PDB file of C-alpha atoms and ligand atoms in Angstrom:
ATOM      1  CA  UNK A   1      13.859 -14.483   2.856  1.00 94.00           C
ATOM      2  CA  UNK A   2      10.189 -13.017   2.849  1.00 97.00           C
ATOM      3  CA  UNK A   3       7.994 -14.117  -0.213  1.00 97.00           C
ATOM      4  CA  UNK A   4       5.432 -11.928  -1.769  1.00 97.00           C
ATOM      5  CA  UNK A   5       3.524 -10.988  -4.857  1.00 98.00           C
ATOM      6  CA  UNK A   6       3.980  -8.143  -7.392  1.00 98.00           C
ATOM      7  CA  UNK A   7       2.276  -8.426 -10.333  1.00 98.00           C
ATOM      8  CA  UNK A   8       1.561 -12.267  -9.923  1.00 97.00           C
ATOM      9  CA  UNK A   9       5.231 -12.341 -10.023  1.00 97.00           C
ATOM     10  CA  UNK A  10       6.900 -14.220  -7.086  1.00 97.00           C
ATOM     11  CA  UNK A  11       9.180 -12.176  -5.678  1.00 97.00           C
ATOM     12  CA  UNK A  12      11.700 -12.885  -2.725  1.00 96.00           C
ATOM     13  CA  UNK A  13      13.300 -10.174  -0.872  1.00 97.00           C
ATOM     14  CA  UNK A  14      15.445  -9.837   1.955  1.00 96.00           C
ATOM     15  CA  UNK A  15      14.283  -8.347   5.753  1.00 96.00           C
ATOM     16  CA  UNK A  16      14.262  -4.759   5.565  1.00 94.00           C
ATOM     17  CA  UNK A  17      13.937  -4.531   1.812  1.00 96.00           C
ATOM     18  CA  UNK A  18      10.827  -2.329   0.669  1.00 97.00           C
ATOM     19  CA  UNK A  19       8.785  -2.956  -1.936  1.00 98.00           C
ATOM     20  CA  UNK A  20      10.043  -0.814  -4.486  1.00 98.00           C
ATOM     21  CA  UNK A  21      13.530  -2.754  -4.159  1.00 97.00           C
ATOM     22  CA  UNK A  22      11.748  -5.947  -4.079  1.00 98.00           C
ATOM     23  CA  UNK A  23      10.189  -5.359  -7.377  1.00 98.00           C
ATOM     24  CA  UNK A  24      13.415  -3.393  -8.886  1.00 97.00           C
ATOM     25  CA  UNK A  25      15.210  -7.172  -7.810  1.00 96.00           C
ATOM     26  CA  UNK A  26      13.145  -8.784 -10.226  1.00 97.00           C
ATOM     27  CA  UNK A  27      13.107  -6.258 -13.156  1.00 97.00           C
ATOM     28  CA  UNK A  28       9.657  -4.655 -12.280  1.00 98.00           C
ATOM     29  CA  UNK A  29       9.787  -0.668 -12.219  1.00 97.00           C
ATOM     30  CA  UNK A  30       7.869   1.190 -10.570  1.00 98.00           C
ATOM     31  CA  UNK A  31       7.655   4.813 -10.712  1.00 98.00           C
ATOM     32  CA  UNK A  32       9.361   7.080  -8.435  1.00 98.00           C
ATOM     33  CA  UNK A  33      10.412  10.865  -7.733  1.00 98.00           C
ATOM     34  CA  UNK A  34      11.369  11.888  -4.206  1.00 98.00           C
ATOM     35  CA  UNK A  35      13.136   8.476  -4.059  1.00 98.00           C
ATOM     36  CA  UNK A  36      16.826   8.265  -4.407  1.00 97.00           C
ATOM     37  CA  UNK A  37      18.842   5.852  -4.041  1.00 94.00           C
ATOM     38  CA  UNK A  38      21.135   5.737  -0.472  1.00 94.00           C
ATOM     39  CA  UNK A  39      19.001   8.690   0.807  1.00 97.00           C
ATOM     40  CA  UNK A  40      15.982   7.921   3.579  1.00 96.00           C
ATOM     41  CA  UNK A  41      12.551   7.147   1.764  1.00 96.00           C
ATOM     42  CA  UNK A  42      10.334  10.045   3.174  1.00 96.00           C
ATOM     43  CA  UNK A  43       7.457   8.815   0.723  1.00 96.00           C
ATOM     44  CA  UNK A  44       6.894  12.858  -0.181  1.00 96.00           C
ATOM     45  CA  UNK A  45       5.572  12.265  -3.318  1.00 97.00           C
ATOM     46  CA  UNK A  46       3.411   9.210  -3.856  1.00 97.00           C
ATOM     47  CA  UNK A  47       4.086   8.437  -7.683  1.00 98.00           C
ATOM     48  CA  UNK A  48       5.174   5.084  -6.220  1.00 98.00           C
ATOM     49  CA  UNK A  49       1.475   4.280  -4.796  1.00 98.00           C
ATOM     50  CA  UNK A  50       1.073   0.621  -5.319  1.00 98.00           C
ATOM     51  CA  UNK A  51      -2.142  -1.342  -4.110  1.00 98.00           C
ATOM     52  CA  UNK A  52      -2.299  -4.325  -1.862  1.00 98.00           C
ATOM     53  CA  UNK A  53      -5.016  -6.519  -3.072  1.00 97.00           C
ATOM     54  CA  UNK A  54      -4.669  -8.532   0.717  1.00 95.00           C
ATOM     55  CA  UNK A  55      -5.080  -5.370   2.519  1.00 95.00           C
ATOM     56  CA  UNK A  56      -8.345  -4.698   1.179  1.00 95.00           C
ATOM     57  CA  UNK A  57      -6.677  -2.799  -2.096  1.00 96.00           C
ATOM     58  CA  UNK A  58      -5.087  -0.201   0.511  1.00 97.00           C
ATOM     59  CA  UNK A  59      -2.073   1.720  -1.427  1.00 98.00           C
ATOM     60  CA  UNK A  60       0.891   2.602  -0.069  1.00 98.00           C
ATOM     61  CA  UNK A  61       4.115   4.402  -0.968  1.00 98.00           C
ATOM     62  CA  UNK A  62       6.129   1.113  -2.421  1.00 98.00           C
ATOM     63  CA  UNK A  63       9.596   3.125  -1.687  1.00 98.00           C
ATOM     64  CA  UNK A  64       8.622   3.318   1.997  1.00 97.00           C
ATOM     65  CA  UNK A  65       6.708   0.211   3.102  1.00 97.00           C
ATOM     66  CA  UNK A  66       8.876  -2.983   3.682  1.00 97.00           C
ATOM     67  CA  UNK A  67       7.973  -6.084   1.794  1.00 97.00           C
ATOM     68  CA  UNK A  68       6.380  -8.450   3.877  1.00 97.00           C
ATOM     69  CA  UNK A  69       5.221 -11.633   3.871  1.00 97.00           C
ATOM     70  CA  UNK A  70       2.188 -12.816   1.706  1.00 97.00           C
ATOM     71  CA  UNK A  71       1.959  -9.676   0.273  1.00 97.00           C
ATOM     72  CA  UNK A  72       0.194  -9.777  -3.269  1.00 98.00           C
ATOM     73  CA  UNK A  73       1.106  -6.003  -4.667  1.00 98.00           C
ATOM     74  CA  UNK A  74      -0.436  -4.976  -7.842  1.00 98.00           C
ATOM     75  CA  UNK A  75       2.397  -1.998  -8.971  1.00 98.00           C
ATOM     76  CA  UNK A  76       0.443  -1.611 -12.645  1.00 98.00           C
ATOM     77  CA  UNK A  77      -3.028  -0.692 -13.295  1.00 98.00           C
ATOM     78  CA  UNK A  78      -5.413   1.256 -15.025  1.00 97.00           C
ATOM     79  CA  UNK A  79      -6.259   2.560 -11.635  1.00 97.00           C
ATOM     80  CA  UNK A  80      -2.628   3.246 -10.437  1.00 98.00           C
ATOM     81  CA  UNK A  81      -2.084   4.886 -14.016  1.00 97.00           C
ATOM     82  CA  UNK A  82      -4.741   7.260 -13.512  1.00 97.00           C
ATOM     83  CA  UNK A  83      -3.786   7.802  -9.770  1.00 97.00           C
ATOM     84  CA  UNK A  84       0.162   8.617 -10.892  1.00 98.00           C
ATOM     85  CA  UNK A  85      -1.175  10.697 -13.676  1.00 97.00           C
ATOM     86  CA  UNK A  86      -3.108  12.707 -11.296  1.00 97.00           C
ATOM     87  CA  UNK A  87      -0.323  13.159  -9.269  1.00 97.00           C
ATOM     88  CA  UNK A  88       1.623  14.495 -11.910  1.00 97.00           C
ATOM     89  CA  UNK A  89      -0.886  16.942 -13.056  1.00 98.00           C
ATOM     90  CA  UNK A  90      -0.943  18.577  -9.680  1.00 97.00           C
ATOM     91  CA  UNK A  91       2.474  18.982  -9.839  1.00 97.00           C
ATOM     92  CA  UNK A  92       2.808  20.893 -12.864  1.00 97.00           C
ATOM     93  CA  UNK A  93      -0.542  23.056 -11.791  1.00 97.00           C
ATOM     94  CA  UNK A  94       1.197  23.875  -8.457  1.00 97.00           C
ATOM     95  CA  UNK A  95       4.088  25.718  -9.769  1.00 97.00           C
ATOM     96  CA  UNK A  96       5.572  27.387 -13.031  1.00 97.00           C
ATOM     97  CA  UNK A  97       7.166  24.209 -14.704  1.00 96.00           C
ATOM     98  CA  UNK A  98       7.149  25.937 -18.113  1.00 93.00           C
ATOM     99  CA  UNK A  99       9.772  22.809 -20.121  1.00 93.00           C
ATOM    100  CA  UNK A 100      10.216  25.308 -22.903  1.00 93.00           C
ATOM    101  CA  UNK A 101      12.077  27.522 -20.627  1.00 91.00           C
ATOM    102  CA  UNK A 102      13.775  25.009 -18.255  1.00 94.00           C
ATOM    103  CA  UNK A 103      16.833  24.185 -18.073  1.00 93.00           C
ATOM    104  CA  UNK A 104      16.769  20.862 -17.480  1.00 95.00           C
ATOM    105  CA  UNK A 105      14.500  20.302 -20.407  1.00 94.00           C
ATOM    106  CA  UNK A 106      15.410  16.620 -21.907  1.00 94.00           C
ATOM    107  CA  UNK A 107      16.377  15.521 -18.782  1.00 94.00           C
ATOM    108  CA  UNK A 108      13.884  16.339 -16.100  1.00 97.00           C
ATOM    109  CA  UNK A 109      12.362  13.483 -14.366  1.00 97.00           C
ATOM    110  CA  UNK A 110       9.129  14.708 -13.737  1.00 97.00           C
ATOM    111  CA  UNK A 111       9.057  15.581 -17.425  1.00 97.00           C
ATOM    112  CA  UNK A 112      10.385  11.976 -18.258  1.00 97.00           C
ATOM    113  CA  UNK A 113       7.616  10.544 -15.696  1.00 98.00           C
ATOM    114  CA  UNK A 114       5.075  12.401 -17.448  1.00 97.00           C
ATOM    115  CA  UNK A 115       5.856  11.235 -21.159  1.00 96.00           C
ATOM    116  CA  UNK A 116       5.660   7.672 -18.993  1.00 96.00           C
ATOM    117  CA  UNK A 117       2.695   7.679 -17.823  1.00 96.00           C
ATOM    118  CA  UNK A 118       0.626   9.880 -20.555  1.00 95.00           C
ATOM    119  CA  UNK A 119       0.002  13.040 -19.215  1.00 94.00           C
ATOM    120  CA  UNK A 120      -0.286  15.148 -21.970  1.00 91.00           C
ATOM    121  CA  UNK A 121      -2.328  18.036 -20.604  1.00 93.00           C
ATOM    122  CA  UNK A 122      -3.042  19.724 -17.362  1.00 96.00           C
ATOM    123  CA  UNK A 123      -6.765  19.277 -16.308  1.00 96.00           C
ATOM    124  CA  UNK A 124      -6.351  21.643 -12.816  1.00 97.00           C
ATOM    125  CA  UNK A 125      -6.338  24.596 -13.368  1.00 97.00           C
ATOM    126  CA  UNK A 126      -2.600  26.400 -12.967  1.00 97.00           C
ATOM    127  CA  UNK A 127      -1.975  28.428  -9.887  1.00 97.00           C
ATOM    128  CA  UNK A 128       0.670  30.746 -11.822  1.00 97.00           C
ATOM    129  CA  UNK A 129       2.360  31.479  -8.164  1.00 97.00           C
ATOM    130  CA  UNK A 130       5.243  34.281  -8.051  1.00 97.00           C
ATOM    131  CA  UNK A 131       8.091  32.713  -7.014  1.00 97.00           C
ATOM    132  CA  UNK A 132      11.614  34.138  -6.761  1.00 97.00           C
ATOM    133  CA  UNK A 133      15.105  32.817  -8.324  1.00 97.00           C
ATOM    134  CA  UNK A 134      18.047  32.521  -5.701  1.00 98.00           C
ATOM    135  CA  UNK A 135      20.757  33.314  -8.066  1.00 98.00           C
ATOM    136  CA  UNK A 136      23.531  34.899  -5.243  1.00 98.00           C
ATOM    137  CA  UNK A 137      25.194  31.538  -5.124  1.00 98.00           C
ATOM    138  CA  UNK A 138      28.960  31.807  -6.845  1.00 97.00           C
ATOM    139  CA  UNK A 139      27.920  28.080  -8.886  1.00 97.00           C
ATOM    140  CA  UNK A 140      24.475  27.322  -8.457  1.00 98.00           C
ATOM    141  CA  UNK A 141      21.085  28.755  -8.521  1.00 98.00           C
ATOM    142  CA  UNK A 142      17.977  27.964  -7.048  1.00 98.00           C
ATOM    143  CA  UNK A 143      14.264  28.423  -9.081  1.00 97.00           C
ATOM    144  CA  UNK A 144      11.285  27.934  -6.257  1.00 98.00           C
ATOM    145  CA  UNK A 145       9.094  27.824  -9.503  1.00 97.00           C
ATOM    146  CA  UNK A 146      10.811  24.327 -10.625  1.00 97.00           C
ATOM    147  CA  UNK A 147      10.620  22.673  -7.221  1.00 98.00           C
ATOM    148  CA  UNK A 148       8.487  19.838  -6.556  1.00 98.00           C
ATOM    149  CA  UNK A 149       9.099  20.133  -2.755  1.00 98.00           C
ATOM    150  CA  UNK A 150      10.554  16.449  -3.151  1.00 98.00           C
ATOM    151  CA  UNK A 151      13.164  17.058  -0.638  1.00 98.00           C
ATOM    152  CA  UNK A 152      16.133  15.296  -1.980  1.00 98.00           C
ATOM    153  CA  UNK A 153      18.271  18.281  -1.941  1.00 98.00           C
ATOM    154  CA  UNK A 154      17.585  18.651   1.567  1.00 98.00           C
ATOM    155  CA  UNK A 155      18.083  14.455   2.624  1.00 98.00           C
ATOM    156  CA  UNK A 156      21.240  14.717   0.447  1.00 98.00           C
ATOM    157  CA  UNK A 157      22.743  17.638   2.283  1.00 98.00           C
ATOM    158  CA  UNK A 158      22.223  16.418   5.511  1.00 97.00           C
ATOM    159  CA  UNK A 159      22.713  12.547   5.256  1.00 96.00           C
ATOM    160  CA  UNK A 160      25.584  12.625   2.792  1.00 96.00           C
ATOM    161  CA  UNK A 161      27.594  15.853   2.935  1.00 96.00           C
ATOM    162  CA  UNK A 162      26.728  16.449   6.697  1.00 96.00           C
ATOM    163  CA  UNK A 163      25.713  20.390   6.252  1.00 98.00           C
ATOM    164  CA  UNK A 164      22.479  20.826   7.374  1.00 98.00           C
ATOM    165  CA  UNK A 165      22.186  24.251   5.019  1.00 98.00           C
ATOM    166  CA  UNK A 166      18.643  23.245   3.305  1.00 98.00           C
ATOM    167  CA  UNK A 167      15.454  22.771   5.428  1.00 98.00           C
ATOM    168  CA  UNK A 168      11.448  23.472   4.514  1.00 97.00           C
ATOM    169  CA  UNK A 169      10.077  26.646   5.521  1.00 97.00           C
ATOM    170  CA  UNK A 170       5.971  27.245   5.102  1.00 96.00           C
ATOM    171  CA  UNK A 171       3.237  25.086   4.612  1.00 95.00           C
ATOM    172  CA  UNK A 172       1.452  23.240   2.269  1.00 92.00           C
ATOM    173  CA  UNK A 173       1.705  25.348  -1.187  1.00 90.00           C
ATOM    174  CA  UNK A 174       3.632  27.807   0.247  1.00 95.00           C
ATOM    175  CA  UNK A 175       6.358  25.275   1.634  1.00 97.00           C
ATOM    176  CA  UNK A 176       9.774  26.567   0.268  1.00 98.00           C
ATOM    177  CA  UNK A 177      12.993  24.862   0.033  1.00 98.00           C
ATOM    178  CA  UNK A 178      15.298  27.465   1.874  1.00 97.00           C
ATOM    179  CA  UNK A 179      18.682  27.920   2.794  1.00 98.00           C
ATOM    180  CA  UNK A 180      20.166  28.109   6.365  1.00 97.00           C
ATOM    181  CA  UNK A 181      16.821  29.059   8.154  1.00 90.00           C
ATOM    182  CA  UNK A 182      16.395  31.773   5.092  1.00 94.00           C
ATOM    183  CA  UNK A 183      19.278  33.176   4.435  1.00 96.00           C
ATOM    184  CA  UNK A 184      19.991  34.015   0.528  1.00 97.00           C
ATOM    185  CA  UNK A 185      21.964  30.377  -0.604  1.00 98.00           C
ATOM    186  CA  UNK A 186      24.620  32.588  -1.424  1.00 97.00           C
ATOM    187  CA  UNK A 187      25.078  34.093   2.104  1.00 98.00           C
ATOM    188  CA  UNK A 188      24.953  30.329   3.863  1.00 98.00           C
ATOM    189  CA  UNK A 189      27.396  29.875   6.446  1.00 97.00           C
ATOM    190  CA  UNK A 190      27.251  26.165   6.539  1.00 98.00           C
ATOM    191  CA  UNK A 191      26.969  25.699   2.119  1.00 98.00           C
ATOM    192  CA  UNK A 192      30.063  23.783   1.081  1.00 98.00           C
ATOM    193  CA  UNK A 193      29.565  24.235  -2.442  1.00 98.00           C
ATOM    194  CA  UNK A 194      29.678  21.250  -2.926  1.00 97.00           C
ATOM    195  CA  UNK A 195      26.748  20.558  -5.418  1.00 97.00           C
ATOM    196  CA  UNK A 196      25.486  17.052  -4.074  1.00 98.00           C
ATOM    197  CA  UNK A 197      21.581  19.172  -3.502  1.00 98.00           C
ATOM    198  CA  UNK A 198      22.064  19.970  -7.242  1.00 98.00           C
ATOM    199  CA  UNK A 199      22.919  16.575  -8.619  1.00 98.00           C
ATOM    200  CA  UNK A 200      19.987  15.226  -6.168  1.00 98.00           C
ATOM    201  CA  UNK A 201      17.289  17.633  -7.993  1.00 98.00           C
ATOM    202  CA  UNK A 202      15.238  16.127 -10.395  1.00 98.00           C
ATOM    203  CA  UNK A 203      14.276  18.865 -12.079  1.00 98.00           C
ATOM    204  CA  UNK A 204      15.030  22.531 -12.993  1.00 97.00           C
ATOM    205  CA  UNK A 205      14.661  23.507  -9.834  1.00 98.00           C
ATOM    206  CA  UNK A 206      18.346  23.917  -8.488  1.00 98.00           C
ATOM    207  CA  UNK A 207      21.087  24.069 -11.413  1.00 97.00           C
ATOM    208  CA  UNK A 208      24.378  24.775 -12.043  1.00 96.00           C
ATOM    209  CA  UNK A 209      25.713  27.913 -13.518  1.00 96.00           C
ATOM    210  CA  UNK A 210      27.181  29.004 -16.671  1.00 92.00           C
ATOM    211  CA  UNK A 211      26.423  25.778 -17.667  1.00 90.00           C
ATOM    212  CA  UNK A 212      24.030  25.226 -20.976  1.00 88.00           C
ATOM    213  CA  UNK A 213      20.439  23.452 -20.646  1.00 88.00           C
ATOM    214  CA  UNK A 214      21.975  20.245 -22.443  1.00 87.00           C
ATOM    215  CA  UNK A 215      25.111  19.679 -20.087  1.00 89.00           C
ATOM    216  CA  UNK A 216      22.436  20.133 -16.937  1.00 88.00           C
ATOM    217  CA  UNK A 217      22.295  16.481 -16.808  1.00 94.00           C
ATOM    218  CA  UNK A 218      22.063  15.775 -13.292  1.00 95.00           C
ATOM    219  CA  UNK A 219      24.039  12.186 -11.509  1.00 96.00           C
ATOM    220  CA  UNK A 220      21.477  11.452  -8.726  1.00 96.00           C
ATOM    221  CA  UNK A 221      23.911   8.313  -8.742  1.00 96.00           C
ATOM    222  CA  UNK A 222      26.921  10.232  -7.250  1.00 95.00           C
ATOM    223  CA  UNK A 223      25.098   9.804  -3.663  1.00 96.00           C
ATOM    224  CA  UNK A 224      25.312   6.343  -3.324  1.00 95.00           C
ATOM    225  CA  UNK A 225      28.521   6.555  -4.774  1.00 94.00           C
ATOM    226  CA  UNK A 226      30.291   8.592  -2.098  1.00 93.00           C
ATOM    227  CA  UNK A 227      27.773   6.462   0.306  1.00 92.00           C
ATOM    228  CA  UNK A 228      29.215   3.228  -0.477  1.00 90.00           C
ATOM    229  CA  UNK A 229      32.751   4.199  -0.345  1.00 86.00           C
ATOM    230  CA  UNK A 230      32.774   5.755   3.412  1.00 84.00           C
ATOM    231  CA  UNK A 231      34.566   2.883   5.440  1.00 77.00           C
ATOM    232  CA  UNK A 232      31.873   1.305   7.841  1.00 71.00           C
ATOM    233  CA  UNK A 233      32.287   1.685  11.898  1.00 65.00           C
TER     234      UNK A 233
HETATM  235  S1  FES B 301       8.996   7.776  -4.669  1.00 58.05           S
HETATM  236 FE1  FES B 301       7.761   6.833  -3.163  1.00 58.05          FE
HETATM  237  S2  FES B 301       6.607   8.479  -2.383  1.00 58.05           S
HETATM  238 FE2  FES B 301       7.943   9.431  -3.779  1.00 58.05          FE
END
């Protein structure tokens, strides 16, 4: 077993574990976004910055870096408060993420993460970007506005359902989540349908249809689910 710090806790985790789990073992949470469960840590988003006091205070993403041993990890802080709230607040300056009109209002996680952690007002100013609705999928729709460019929908289409239909296009604020190299999602030769990119969104950004803003409750959980039932070879 390796033996670190987090939070002057003493904390033992197992070879390969990363810090985030570590501290989840022993009832510490740490924030987290683009992190899901049973899907590769890409460390996109960096709400899960924790510091290293015994690496000269360097931070790094804890759902990304393995524990190792002697760490001493500070997770909580004034400073990592301030750094997460930051974060945030260039999140909901990139795009339109306008809750009143969202529907996944009530349960959004970025909305959730920023009742957490305080932010209660924007202090960049908004970028307002025009950004177009995908709406020719049969079930589901896709928002650009709502997207955090977390990428789970994309890690959960290709490492659990095996598709390969979402991918990045652009760059920087003009990165896009996008369908089969940019097709229209409802045109996708290699969609399924079958909605794992939707339960794996954490916000409003990809939703299903016909369905009202309280039943848009999202199960992030069902991809570890199916993960952990798929015999082993
Ligand atoms: S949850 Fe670790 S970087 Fe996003």
């Amino acid at each position: 077993m390796i033996n670190l710090r987090i939070d002057d806790t003493p904390v033992q985790a197992e070879p390969g574990q990363t810090i985030l789990v570590a501290a989840r073992g022993v009832g510490i949470r740490i924030p987290t976004l683009c992190q899901v469960d049973a899907l590769s840590p890409v460390g996109a988003c960096r709400l899960c910055l924790v510091e290293i006091r015994n690496w000269n205070g360097r931070l790094v993403p804890a759902c990304a870096t393995p524990a190792q041993e002697g760490l001493d990890v500070v997770a909580h802080s004034e400073k990592l408060t301030i750094l997460r709230r930051t974060i945030l607040e260039l999140l909901f300056a990139e795009r339109n993420h306008i809750c009143a009109f969202c529907v996944s209002s009530g349960h959004c996680e970025l909305q959730d993460l920023a009742t957490e952690l305080g932010m209660d007002h924007v202090t960049f100013p908004y970028r307002f970007p025009f950004l177009s609705v995908d709406a020719t999928h049969p079930k589901f729709g896709l928002d650009h506005n709502r997207c955090v460019l977390c990428g789970r929908c994309v890690r959960a289409c290709s490492e659990v359902e095996g598709a390969y239909t979402w991918g990045f296009s652009g760059r920087g604020v003009a990165t896009l989540v996008e369908a089969d190299l940019g097709d229209p999602w409802g045109a996708s030769k290699t969609c399924t349908a079958c909605g794992k990119c939707v339960q794996a969104c954490p916000v409003g950004a990809m939703f299903e249809k016909g369905k009202a803003t309280a039943e848009q409750v999202k199960r992030p959980e069902i991809l570890a689910e199916v993960t952990e039932r798929r015999p082993r070879v």
